[in-house]
Amino acid sequence: MAILDVQHIEKHFGATQVLRDISFSLDEGNALAIIGSSGSGKTTLLRCLNFLETPDKGTISVRNELLFDAADPATQSEKDIRKKRLHFGMVFQSFNLFPQYTALQNVMLARQLLAKEQPEFKQNKKHMFAEIEDHARVLLSQMGLADRAGHYPHQLSGGQQQRVAIARALAMQPDILCFDEPTSALDPELTGEVLKVIRALAEQKTTMVIVTHEMSFARDVADQVIFMDGGVIVEQGDARQVIEHPQQERTRQFLSRYEGDR
């Protein structure tokens, strides 16, 4: 059953069309890898899913709930954007951790802010915050960072910071976890530890959309692959089939650059 359904998304920046008629669906528990050259529209698509950008055309639905319809202003209210973003946990290239907070505090922060908006917050603050902290510590432990909970971002390696960012995204219990080139800001020796975490999430059937340039990782971990070029989907399908036996010439040309990584 499709948890995410994207239909006919288009996006312009001024006179430049960055996304052209993008349509795909993703089943619950599956991982989708989006590959393509720089400038192909991958990150813009991910930002549209998380409502960091507003598509000019098309629809986005999660669990059969229409979240966005470019033709319906009622689905574009600014006051509803934050609620819609809760469906998508976002992990950025550059970690985006708050430097003044510890790893544990970074993971807890968003849920604490949401808790403060609950009517019962004043009466149940202590219990709610304790529950949030317990959950955050479990997530840091899953990331292999139980002993780094009290460390600040500058005291962590890049790989550790990215794992904190993953824990922070998971803390919100999103329907879909989104990664934008999660290893691009890491040294090669740190890339493996982040990919290992994402691989474990895939094994746990976490629904994910991953923009990546790691071809072997996409082939072995993702259920589906989309190859984008020039703002369009050139080819999509089973991950291993697309990467090992691409049908389109543009896909073959792109993948030929990564022969050693396939």
Coordinates of C-alpha atoms in Angstrom, one line a residue:
M1 CA 0.0 0.0 0.0
A2 CA 1.4 3.4 -1.0
I3 CA 2.1 5.6 2.0
L4 CA 3.4 8.5 -0.2
D5 CA 1.8 9.5 -3.5
V6 CA 3.3 12.4 -5.6
Q7 CA 1.5 13.4 -8.8
H8 CA 2.6 15.8 -11.5
I9 CA 4.8 18.0 -9.4
E10 CA 6.4 21.0 -11.2
K11 CA 8.6 23.8 -9.7
H12 CA 10.0 27.0 -11.2
F13 CA 12.5 29.4 -9.9
G14 CA 11.8 32.5 -11.9
A15 CA 12.0 31.5 -15.6
T16 CA 13.9 28.3 -14.8
Q17 CA 11.8 25.1 -14.6
V18 CA 13.5 22.8 -12.1
L19 CA 10.9 20.0 -11.8
R20 CA 8.8 18.8 -14.7
D21 CA 5.8 16.5 -14.2
I22 CA 7.2 14.4 -11.3
S23 CA 5.0 11.5 -10.3
F24 CA 5.8 8.5 -8.1
S25 CA 4.5 6.5 -5.2
L26 CA 6.2 4.8 -2.3
D27 CA 5.0 1.8 -0.3
E28 CA 5.1 1.8 3.5
G29 CA 8.3 0.2 4.8
N30 CA 10.2 0.7 1.5
A31 CA 13.2 2.8 0.8
L32 CA 13.4 5.0 -2.3
A33 CA 16.8 6.3 -3.6
I34 CA 16.8 9.3 -5.9
I35 CA 20.0 9.6 -8.0
G36 CA 21.2 12.0 -10.6
S37 CA 23.8 14.7 -11.4
S38 CA 24.1 17.9 -9.6
G39 CA 21.3 20.3 -10.7
S40 CA 19.0 17.4 -11.8
G41 CA 16.3 18.5 -9.3
K42 CA 16.8 15.9 -6.6
T43 CA 17.1 18.2 -3.6
T44 CA 14.4 20.5 -4.9
L45 CA 12.0 17.5 -5.0
L46 CA 12.9 16.6 -1.5
R47 CA 12.4 20.2 -0.3
C48 CA 8.9 20.1 -1.9
L49 CA 8.0 17.0 0.0
N50 CA 9.0 18.7 3.2
F51 CA 7.2 21.9 2.2
L52 CA 10.5 23.9 2.3
E53 CA 9.6 24.8 -1.3
T54 CA 6.1 25.2 -2.7
P55 CA 5.4 23.3 -6.0
D56 CA 3.7 25.3 -8.8
K57 CA 1.7 22.3 -9.9
G58 CA 0.8 18.9 -8.6
T59 CA -0.3 17.0 -5.5
I60 CA 1.3 15.3 -2.5
S61 CA -0.6 12.8 -0.4
V62 CA 0.4 10.7 2.7
R63 CA -1.7 7.8 3.8
N64 CA -4.4 8.8 1.4
E65 CA -4.6 12.3 3.0
L66 CA -4.1 15.1 0.5
L67 CA -1.5 17.4 2.0
F68 CA -0.9 19.7 -0.9
D69 CA -2.7 20.5 -4.1
A70 CA -1.3 23.4 -6.1
A71 CA -4.8 24.0 -7.5
D72 CA -6.4 24.3 -4.1
P73 CA -5.4 27.3 -1.9
A74 CA -7.0 25.6 1.1
T75 CA -4.2 23.1 1.2
Q76 CA -1.5 25.8 1.2
S77 CA -2.2 27.6 4.4
E78 CA 1.0 28.7 6.2
K79 CA -0.5 27.9 9.6
D80 CA -0.8 24.2 8.5
I81 CA 2.7 23.8 7.1
R82 CA 4.4 22.8 10.3
K83 CA 1.8 20.2 11.0
K84 CA 2.3 18.8 7.5
R85 CA 6.0 18.7 8.0
L86 CA 5.5 16.3 10.8
H87 CA 4.9 13.6 8.3
F88 CA 8.4 14.0 7.0
G89 CA 11.6 13.7 9.1
M90 CA 14.4 15.6 7.3
V91 CA 18.1 14.9 7.5
F92 CA 20.2 17.6 5.8
Q93 CA 23.6 17.5 4.3
S94 CA 25.2 19.8 6.8
F95 CA 23.7 18.4 10.1
N96 CA 22.0 21.7 11.1
L97 CA 22.5 21.0 14.8
F98 CA 22.1 23.8 17.4
P99 CA 25.6 24.4 18.6
Q100 CA 24.5 25.7 22.0
Y101 CA 22.7 22.4 22.8
T102 CA 24.1 18.9 23.7
A103 CA 23.4 15.9 21.5
L104 CA 20.5 14.9 23.8
Q105 CA 19.0 18.4 23.9
N106 CA 19.1 18.6 20.1
V107 CA 17.2 15.3 19.8
M108 CA 14.7 16.4 22.5
L109 CA 14.1 20.0 21.4
A110 CA 11.4 19.7 18.7
R111 CA 9.2 17.3 20.8
Q112 CA 9.6 19.6 23.8
L113 CA 8.3 22.6 21.8
L114 CA 5.3 20.6 20.6
A115 CA 4.6 19.4 24.1
K116 CA 4.4 23.0 25.4
E117 CA 1.5 23.6 23.0
Q118 CA -0.5 20.8 24.5
P119 CA -3.4 21.8 26.8
E120 CA -2.3 19.5 29.5
F121 CA 1.4 20.7 29.5
K122 CA 1.4 22.6 32.7
Q123 CA -0.1 19.8 34.7
N124 CA 2.0 17.1 33.1
K125 CA 5.3 18.9 32.2
K126 CA 7.6 16.7 34.3
H127 CA 6.1 13.5 33.0
M128 CA 6.0 14.6 29.4
F129 CA 9.6 15.9 29.4
A130 CA 10.8 12.7 31.2
E131 CA 9.1 10.6 28.5
I132 CA 10.7 12.7 25.7
E133 CA 14.2 12.4 27.3
D134 CA 13.8 8.6 27.7
H135 CA 12.9 8.3 24.0
A136 CA 15.8 10.5 23.0
R137 CA 18.3 8.5 24.9
V138 CA 17.0 5.3 23.3
L139 CA 17.4 6.8 19.8
L140 CA 21.0 8.0 20.6
S141 CA 21.7 4.5 21.9
Q142 CA 20.4 3.1 18.6
M143 CA 22.8 5.5 16.8
G144 CA 25.7 4.2 18.9
L145 CA 25.9 7.5 20.7
A146 CA 24.7 6.7 24.2
D147 CA 28.0 7.9 25.7
R148 CA 27.9 11.2 23.7
A149 CA 24.5 12.4 24.9
G150 CA 26.1 15.3 26.9
H151 CA 28.5 16.3 24.2
Y152 CA 28.1 19.5 22.1
P153 CA 28.2 19.4 18.3
H154 CA 31.8 20.8 18.2
Q155 CA 32.9 17.9 20.4
L156 CA 31.5 15.3 17.9
S157 CA 32.9 14.1 14.6
G158 CA 31.0 14.8 11.4
G159 CA 29.7 11.2 11.4
Q160 CA 28.5 11.5 15.0
Q161 CA 26.8 14.8 14.3
Q162 CA 24.9 13.3 11.3
R163 CA 23.8 10.4 13.5
V164 CA 22.5 12.9 16.1
A165 CA 20.6 14.6 13.2
I166 CA 19.1 11.2 12.2
A167 CA 18.0 10.6 15.9
R168 CA 16.5 14.1 15.9
A169 CA 14.4 13.3 12.8
L170 CA 13.3 10.0 14.2
A171 CA 12.3 11.6 17.5
M172 CA 9.3 13.1 15.8
Q173 CA 8.2 9.6 14.6
P174 CA 7.6 10.7 11.0
D175 CA 5.8 8.7 8.4
I176 CA 8.7 9.1 6.0
L177 CA 12.3 9.8 6.8
C178 CA 14.0 12.0 4.1
F179 CA 17.8 12.2 3.6
D180 CA 19.5 14.8 1.4
E181 CA 22.9 13.5 0.4
P182 CA 23.5 12.5 4.1
T183 CA 27.2 11.6 3.5
S184 CA 28.3 14.5 1.2
A185 CA 29.7 16.6 4.0
L186 CA 31.7 13.7 5.5
D187 CA 35.2 12.5 5.0
P188 CA 35.3 9.0 3.4
E189 CA 36.2 7.3 6.6
L190 CA 33.1 8.7 8.3
T191 CA 30.7 7.9 5.4
G192 CA 30.5 4.2 6.3
E193 CA 29.2 4.8 9.8
V194 CA 26.3 6.9 8.6
L195 CA 25.4 4.5 5.8
K196 CA 25.5 1.6 8.3
V197 CA 22.8 3.4 10.3
I198 CA 20.6 4.0 7.3
R199 CA 21.1 0.4 6.2
A200 CA 19.9 -0.7 9.7
L201 CA 16.8 1.6 9.4
A202 CA 16.0 0.0 6.0
E203 CA 16.3 -3.5 7.6
Q204 CA 13.8 -2.3 10.2
K205 CA 11.4 -1.3 7.4
T206 CA 11.6 2.4 8.0
T207 CA 10.0 4.3 5.1
M208 CA 12.7 6.5 3.5
V209 CA 13.4 8.8 0.6
I210 CA 17.2 9.1 0.1
V211 CA 18.9 11.5 -2.2
T212 CA 22.3 9.9 -2.6
H213 CA 25.4 9.6 -4.8
E214 CA 26.4 6.3 -3.3
M215 CA 25.4 3.9 -6.1
S216 CA 26.3 0.6 -4.4
F217 CA 24.4 1.7 -1.3
A218 CA 21.3 2.6 -3.4
R219 CA 21.5 -0.7 -5.2
D220 CA 21.8 -2.8 -2.1
V221 CA 19.6 -0.9 0.4
A222 CA 16.8 0.8 -1.6
D223 CA 13.7 -1.0 -2.8
Q224 CA 13.2 1.5 -5.6
V225 CA 15.4 3.9 -7.5
I226 CA 14.5 7.1 -9.4
F227 CA 17.0 8.6 -11.8
M228 CA 16.5 12.3 -12.5
D229 CA 18.1 14.4 -15.1
G230 CA 17.1 17.9 -16.2
G231 CA 14.2 18.1 -13.7
V232 CA 12.5 15.0 -15.1
I233 CA 12.3 11.3 -14.0
V234 CA 14.2 9.5 -16.7
E235 CA 13.9 6.0 -15.3
Q236 CA 12.4 4.4 -12.1
G237 CA 11.9 0.9 -10.9
D238 CA 13.5 -1.9 -8.8
A239 CA 16.8 -0.6 -7.4
R240 CA 19.0 -3.4 -8.6
Q241 CA 17.3 -3.6 -12.0
V242 CA 17.8 0.2 -12.7
I243 CA 21.4 0.3 -11.5
E244 CA 22.6 -2.9 -13.0
H245 CA 20.5 -3.0 -16.1
P246 CA 19.3 0.6 -17.0
Q247 CA 17.0 0.8 -19.9
Q248 CA 17.5 4.5 -20.8
E249 CA 20.7 5.8 -22.5
R250 CA 20.8 8.9 -20.1
T251 CA 20.7 6.5 -17.2
R252 CA 23.5 4.4 -18.6
Q253 CA 25.7 7.4 -19.2
F254 CA 25.2 8.7 -15.7
L255 CA 25.9 5.3 -14.1
S256 CA 29.0 4.8 -16.2
R257 CA 30.7 7.4 -14.1
Y258 CA 30.2 5.1 -11.0
E259 CA 31.3 1.8 -12.5
G260 CA 33.6 1.1 -9.6
D261 CA 30.8 1.7 -7.1
R262 CA 28.3 -0.7 -8.6

